[in-house]
Each structure stands twice: as structure tokens, then as C-alpha cells.
Coordinates of N, CA and C in Angstrom, one line a residue:
M24 N -7.8 33.9 -55.3 CA -8.4 34.7 -56.3 C -9.4 35.5 -55.9
K25 N -9.3 36.8 -56.4 CA -9.9 38.3 -55.6 C -11.6 38.0 -56.3
S26 N -12.4 38.2 -55.1 CA -13.8 38.0 -55.4 C -14.1 39.6 -56.3
R27 N -15.5 39.4 -57.1 CA -15.6 40.6 -57.6 C -16.5 41.5 -56.8
S28 N -16.2 42.7 -56.8 CA -17.0 43.7 -56.0 C -18.3 44.0 -56.4
T29 N -19.1 44.9 -56.0 CA -20.3 45.3 -56.0 C -20.3 45.7 -57.8
V30 N -21.1 45.4 -58.3 CA -21.2 45.9 -59.9 C -22.4 46.9 -60.2
V31 N -22.5 47.4 -61.1 CA -23.4 48.5 -61.4 C -23.4 48.3 -62.9
A32 N -25.0 48.1 -63.4 CA -25.3 48.0 -64.6 C -25.2 49.3 -65.2
L33 N -24.6 49.6 -66.6 CA -24.5 50.6 -67.8 C -25.3 50.5 -68.8
D34 N -25.6 51.6 -69.3 CA -26.1 51.3 -70.7 C -25.5 50.7 -71.6
P35 N -26.2 50.0 -72.2 CA -25.3 48.6 -73.1 C -24.8 49.2 -74.3
D36 N -25.1 50.5 -74.8 CA -24.5 51.2 -75.7 C -22.9 51.8 -75.4
S37 N -22.3 52.0 -74.0 CA -21.6 52.9 -73.6 C -20.5 52.0 -73.0
C38 N -20.6 50.5 -73.1 CA -19.4 49.6 -72.9 C -20.1 48.4 -73.0
P39 N -18.8 47.8 -74.0 CA -19.0 46.4 -74.6 C -19.5 45.3 -73.3
A40 N -18.8 45.6 -72.2 CA -19.3 44.6 -71.0 C -20.3 45.3 -70.3
P41 N -21.7 45.2 -69.7 CA -22.8 45.8 -69.6 C -22.4 45.8 -68.0
V42 N -21.3 45.6 -67.4 CA -21.4 45.6 -65.7 C -20.0 46.7 -65.7
V43 N -20.0 47.1 -64.2 CA -18.5 47.8 -64.0 C -18.0 47.3 -62.5
D44 N -16.8 47.0 -62.4 CA -16.4 46.7 -61.2 C -16.0 48.2 -60.4
A45 N -17.3 48.6 -59.5 CA -17.2 49.6 -58.8 C -16.2 49.9 -57.8
E46 N -15.6 48.8 -57.2 CA -14.5 49.1 -56.1 C -13.2 49.3 -56.9
R47 N -12.9 48.6 -58.2 CA -12.1 49.0 -58.9 C -11.9 50.3 -59.6
V48 N -12.9 50.8 -59.9 CA -13.3 52.2 -60.7 C -13.1 53.2 -59.7
S49 N -13.4 52.9 -58.1 CA -13.5 54.0 -57.4 C -12.0 54.2 -57.1
S50 N -11.0 52.9 -56.9 CA -9.9 52.8 -56.6 C -8.9 53.5 -57.7
V51 N -9.4 53.4 -58.6 CA -8.6 53.8 -59.9 C -8.8 55.6 -59.9
R52 N -9.9 56.0 -59.7 CA -10.3 57.5 -60.0 C -9.6 57.9 -58.5
Q53 N -9.5 57.3 -57.6 CA -8.8 58.1 -56.3 C -7.2 58.2 -56.7
S54 N -6.7 57.3 -57.6 CA -5.2 57.3 -58.0 C -4.9 57.9 -58.9
L55 N -5.9 58.4 -59.6 CA -5.6 59.4 -60.9 C -5.0 60.7 -60.6
P56 N -3.9 61.4 -61.4 CA -3.5 62.6 -60.8 C -4.4 63.7 -60.9
A57 N -4.4 64.9 -60.2 CA -5.1 66.1 -60.3 C -5.1 66.5 -61.4
E58 N -6.6 67.3 -61.7 CA -6.7 67.7 -63.1 C -5.4 68.9 -63.6
D59 N -5.1 69.8 -62.6 CA -3.9 70.7 -62.7 C -2.7 69.8 -63.2
T60 N -2.3 69.0 -62.7 CA -1.6 67.8 -63.1 C -1.2 67.5 -64.5
V61 N -2.7 66.9 -64.6 CA -3.0 66.2 -66.0 C -2.6 67.4 -67.2
Q62 N -3.3 68.6 -66.8 CA -3.1 69.8 -67.9 C -1.8 70.2 -68.0
D63 N -0.9 70.1 -66.9 CA 0.5 70.2 -66.9 C 1.0 69.5 -67.9
L64 N 1.0 68.1 -67.6 CA 1.6 67.3 -68.6 C 1.3 67.3 -69.6
A65 N -0.4 67.6 -70.1 CA -0.6 67.6 -71.6 C 0.1 68.9 -72.0
Q66 N 0.6 69.7 -71.4 CA 1.2 71.1 -72.2 C 2.7 70.4 -72.2
V67 N 3.2 69.7 -71.5 CA 4.7 69.3 -71.4 C 4.9 68.3 -73.0
F68 N 3.9 67.5 -73.0 CA 3.8 66.7 -74.0 C 3.5 67.4 -75.6
G69 N 2.8 68.4 -75.5 CA 2.5 69.0 -76.5 C 3.5 69.6 -77.1
L70 N 4.2 70.0 -75.9 CA 5.8 70.7 -76.5 C 6.3 69.8 -77.4
L71 N 6.4 68.5 -76.4 CA 7.4 67.2 -77.2 C 7.1 66.8 -78.4
A72 N 5.9 67.3 -78.8 CA 5.2 66.6 -80.1 C 5.8 67.4 -81.4
D73 N 6.8 68.2 -81.2 CA 7.6 69.1 -82.3 C 8.9 68.5 -82.6
P74 N 9.1 68.2 -83.7 CA 10.5 67.6 -84.1 C 11.4 68.0 -83.5
G75 N 11.2 69.4 -84.0 CA 12.7 70.4 -83.7 C 13.0 70.7 -82.6
R76 N 12.0 70.3 -81.6 CA 12.2 70.6 -80.1 C 12.7 69.2 -79.5
L77 N 12.3 68.3 -80.2 CA 12.8 67.1 -79.8 C 14.4 66.8 -80.0
R78 N 14.6 67.1 -81.4 CA 15.8 67.5 -81.6 C 16.7 68.0 -80.7
M79 N 16.3 69.1 -80.2 CA 17.0 70.1 -79.3 C 17.0 69.5 -77.9
M80 N 16.4 68.4 -77.6 CA 16.0 67.6 -76.1 C 17.3 66.5 -76.3
A81 N 17.5 65.9 -77.7 CA 18.2 64.7 -78.0 C 19.7 65.5 -77.9
A82 N 19.8 66.5 -78.4 CA 21.5 67.2 -78.8 C 21.7 67.5 -77.1
L83 N 20.8 68.0 -76.4 CA 21.2 68.2 -74.8 C 21.3 66.9 -74.2
L84 N 20.4 65.8 -74.5 CA 20.8 64.6 -73.8 C 22.1 64.1 -74.1
E85 N 22.9 64.2 -75.3 CA 23.7 63.7 -75.8 C 25.1 64.5 -75.6
G86 N 24.9 65.9 -75.9 CA 25.8 66.8 -75.4 C 26.2 67.5 -74.2
G87 N 25.1 67.4 -73.2 CA 25.1 67.9 -72.1 C 24.7 69.6 -72.2
E88 N 25.5 70.5 -71.4 CA 25.1 71.8 -71.4 C 25.8 72.1 -72.6
M89 N 24.7 73.0 -73.5 CA 25.3 73.8 -74.6 C 24.7 74.9 -74.4
C90 N 25.2 76.0 -75.6 CA 24.6 77.2 -75.7 C 23.6 77.0 -76.8
V91 N 23.2 78.3 -77.0 CA 22.1 78.4 -77.9 C 22.8 78.4 -79.8
C92 N 24.0 78.8 -79.8 CA 24.7 78.8 -81.3 C 25.0 77.4 -81.4
D93 N 25.7 76.6 -80.6 CA 25.8 75.2 -80.6 C 24.6 74.2 -80.9
L94 N 23.5 74.5 -80.1 CA 22.3 73.8 -80.2 C 21.9 74.0 -81.7
A95 N 21.9 75.4 -82.0 CA 21.2 75.6 -83.8 C 21.9 74.8 -84.6
A96 N 23.4 75.2 -84.4 CA 24.4 74.1 -85.5 C 24.0 72.8 -85.4
A97 N 23.6 72.0 -84.1 CA 23.8 70.8 -84.1 C 22.7 70.1 -84.5
T98 N 21.2 71.0 -84.3 CA 20.1 70.8 -84.8 C 19.6 70.8 -86.2
G99 N 20.3 71.8 -87.0 CA 20.1 72.5 -88.0 C 18.9 73.6 -87.9
Q100 N 18.6 74.0 -86.9 CA 17.6 75.2 -86.8 C 18.6 76.5 -86.9
S101 N 17.6 77.6 -87.2 CA 18.2 79.0 -87.1 C 18.3 79.2 -85.5
M102 N 19.0 80.1 -85.5 CA 19.3 80.9 -84.3 C 17.8 81.3 -83.6
S103 N 17.2 82.1 -84.5 CA 16.1 82.3 -84.0 C 14.9 81.1 -83.5
G104 N 15.0 80.2 -84.4 CA 14.3 79.0 -84.2 C 14.3 78.3 -83.0
A105 N 15.9 78.0 -82.6 CA 16.2 77.4 -81.4 C 16.2 78.3 -80.1
S106 N 16.5 79.5 -80.4 CA 16.1 80.4 -79.2 C 14.3 80.5 -79.0
H107 N 13.5 80.2 -79.9 CA 12.1 80.3 -79.5 C 12.1 78.9 -78.5
A108 N 12.5 77.9 -79.3 CA 12.3 76.3 -79.1 C 12.7 76.5 -77.4
L109 N 14.0 76.9 -77.2 CA 14.3 77.1 -75.8 C 13.5 77.9 -74.8
R110 N 13.3 78.7 -75.3 CA 12.2 79.5 -74.5 C 11.0 78.8 -73.7
L111 N 10.5 78.3 -75.1 CA 9.1 77.4 -75.1 C 9.4 76.0 -73.8
L112 N 10.3 75.3 -74.1 CA 11.0 74.5 -73.1 C 11.1 74.8 -71.8
R113 N 12.0 75.9 -71.5 CA 12.1 76.5 -70.5 C 11.0 77.0 -69.4
M114 N 10.0 77.6 -70.3 CA 8.9 78.0 -69.5 C 8.2 77.0 -68.9
R115 N 8.3 75.6 -69.6 CA 7.6 74.4 -69.1 C 8.7 73.4 -68.3
R116 N 9.8 74.1 -67.7 CA 10.7 73.6 -66.9 C 11.1 72.0 -67.5
V117 N 11.3 72.0 -69.0 CA 12.1 71.0 -69.4 C 13.5 71.2 -69.7
V118 N 14.0 72.3 -70.0 CA 15.3 72.7 -69.7 C 15.5 74.2 -68.9
K119 N 16.7 74.2 -68.4 CA 17.3 75.1 -67.5 C 18.3 75.9 -68.0
V120 N 18.5 76.9 -67.9 CA 19.6 77.8 -68.4 C 20.5 78.4 -67.3
R121 N 21.7 78.3 -67.7 CA 22.9 79.0 -66.7 C 23.5 80.0 -67.4
R122 N 23.6 81.2 -66.6 CA 24.2 82.5 -67.7 C 25.7 82.6 -67.0
S123 N 26.4 82.9 -67.8 CA 27.9 83.4 -67.5 C 28.3 84.1 -68.8
G124 N 28.2 85.7 -67.9 CA 28.4 86.8 -68.5 C 27.4 87.0 -69.6
R125 N 27.7 87.1 -71.1 CA 26.4 87.4 -71.8 C 26.2 86.2 -72.4
M126 N 26.9 84.9 -72.3 CA 26.5 83.7 -72.5 C 25.2 82.8 -71.8
A127 N 24.5 82.4 -72.4 CA 23.5 81.4 -71.8 C 23.8 80.0 -72.1
Y128 N 23.7 79.1 -71.0 CA 23.7 77.5 -71.7 C 22.7 76.8 -71.0
Y129 N 22.2 76.1 -71.9 CA 20.8 75.1 -71.9 C 21.3 73.7 -71.4
S130 N 20.6 73.1 -70.6 CA 20.8 71.8 -70.1 C 19.3 71.1 -69.9
L131 N 19.3 69.9 -70.0 CA 17.9 69.3 -69.5 C 17.6 69.5 -68.1
A132 N 16.5 70.0 -67.7 CA 16.1 70.4 -66.5 C 16.5 69.5 -65.4
D133 N 16.4 68.2 -65.3 CA 16.6 67.2 -64.0 C 16.8 65.9 -64.8
G134 N 17.1 65.2 -63.7 CA 17.3 63.6 -64.1 C 15.7 63.0 -64.4
H135 N 14.5 63.5 -64.0 CA 13.3 62.9 -64.3 C 13.1 63.2 -65.9
V136 N 13.1 64.7 -66.3 CA 13.1 64.8 -68.0 C 14.2 64.2 -68.7
R137 N 15.5 64.0 -68.5 CA 16.3 62.9 -68.8 C 16.1 61.5 -69.1
M138 N 15.2 61.2 -67.9 CA 14.6 59.5 -67.9 C 13.6 59.5 -68.8
L139 N 12.6 60.5 -69.0 CA 11.7 60.4 -69.7 C 12.2 60.5 -71.3
F140 N 12.9 61.6 -71.6 CA 13.4 61.4 -72.8 C 14.4 60.1 -73.4
D141 N 15.0 59.6 -72.4 CA 15.4 58.7 -72.8 C 14.9 57.4 -72.8
L142 N 13.8 57.1 -72.1 CA 12.6 56.1 -72.2 C 11.8 56.0 -73.2
A143 N 11.5 57.5 -73.7 CA 11.0 57.7 -75.1 C 11.6 57.2 -76.1
I144 N 13.2 57.5 -76.3 CA 14.0 57.2 -77.5 C 14.2 55.6 -77.4
T145 N 14.2 54.9 -76.4 CA 14.5 53.4 -76.1 C 13.1 52.9 -76.6
H146 N 11.7 53.5 -76.5 CA 10.6 52.8 -76.6 C 10.7 53.0 -78.2
A147 N 10.8 54.0 -78.6 CA 10.9 54.2 -80.1 C 11.7 53.2 -80.8
R148 N 12.8 53.1 -80.5 CA 14.0 52.3 -81.0 C 13.5 50.7 -80.9
H149 N 12.7 50.5 -79.9 CA 12.1 49.0 -79.7 C 11.1 48.7 -80.6
T150 N 10.3 49.8 -80.9 CA 9.1 49.9 -81.7 C 9.8 49.8 -83.1
E151 N 10.8 50.6 -83.6 CA 11.3 50.0 -84.8 C 12.0 48.7 -85.2
A152 N 12.6 48.3 -84.1 CA 13.2 47.0 -84.2 C 12.0 46.1 -84.5
E153 N 11.1 46.1 -83.8 CA 9.7 45.2 -84.0 C 9.2 45.0 -85.3
R154 N 9.3 46.4 -85.9 CA 8.4 46.9 -87.4 C 9.3 46.1 -88.3
S155 N 10.5 46.0 -88.1 CA 11.5 45.5 -88.9 C 11.7 44.1 -88.9
D156 N 11.5 43.7 -87.8 CA 11.4 41.8 -87.8 C 10.4 41.4 -88.3
G157 N 9.3 42.2 -88.8 CA 8.5 41.3 -89.5 C 6.8 41.8 -89.1

């Protein structure tokens, strides 16, 4: 069993346990992502908070590379709305574009985006199943 490291007293109103495991806190602080990384993640997750953009990503996950016309039709969005969503997602490197002549084809940016979205869907379905069970 690990022994407790140095403890530091805190203001009793700030924490239900009035001591801190200073060694653990220091270790955790050192492992936290850099502030610019946290800001980038917040922007990406903010983009993903929009149902229309989530439908767009789900369509790309299921259908693979698609043009804006097909994406708009598949997600029930206007061409303008789909184009705007794709532009925002592309700016944050969530989707990528491939041009062929006058056509532009969109896909999820990489395997990490696919995995993130797939895990989020799996989690949502798991949570739904738990709610329906009781």
C-alpha cells in the first residue's frame, strides 16, 4: 500500500477533505495538457456540440467521403448550412477536403476523429440502454 505523501492544510470551505496529497496533485498538474491544447480541445468540442454538425460527422462516418450535395441531402440541411458546417469543421481539422475538378469531397480528418466520434456514439447508446433498463 502506498504511504501518504506530504499533506497541506486548506481552507475548510474550499474542499470537503481539509488536506491535499501534494505529491499526487503535483504529479497530476505535470501531466495535464498545455493550455493551448486545452483551448484547442474546447473549440473542437464546442463545434461538436451542434446537432447539425454531429449529423454531418455521423454521415461521414457511415458514408465515407461525400460531396456537400450528398451530405446536405443525407443530413436534411440546406446546401448553405452544410457548407457552413463543413467550413467550421475543416478549420478545426475535424474534416478534410479533396478536390476533383469543380467538386469537393469531404471525409473525417483521420482515424483519431473517427475513433473519438465512434466512441461518443457508443457511449451515448450505452447510456440510453442503461436509462431504458431502469
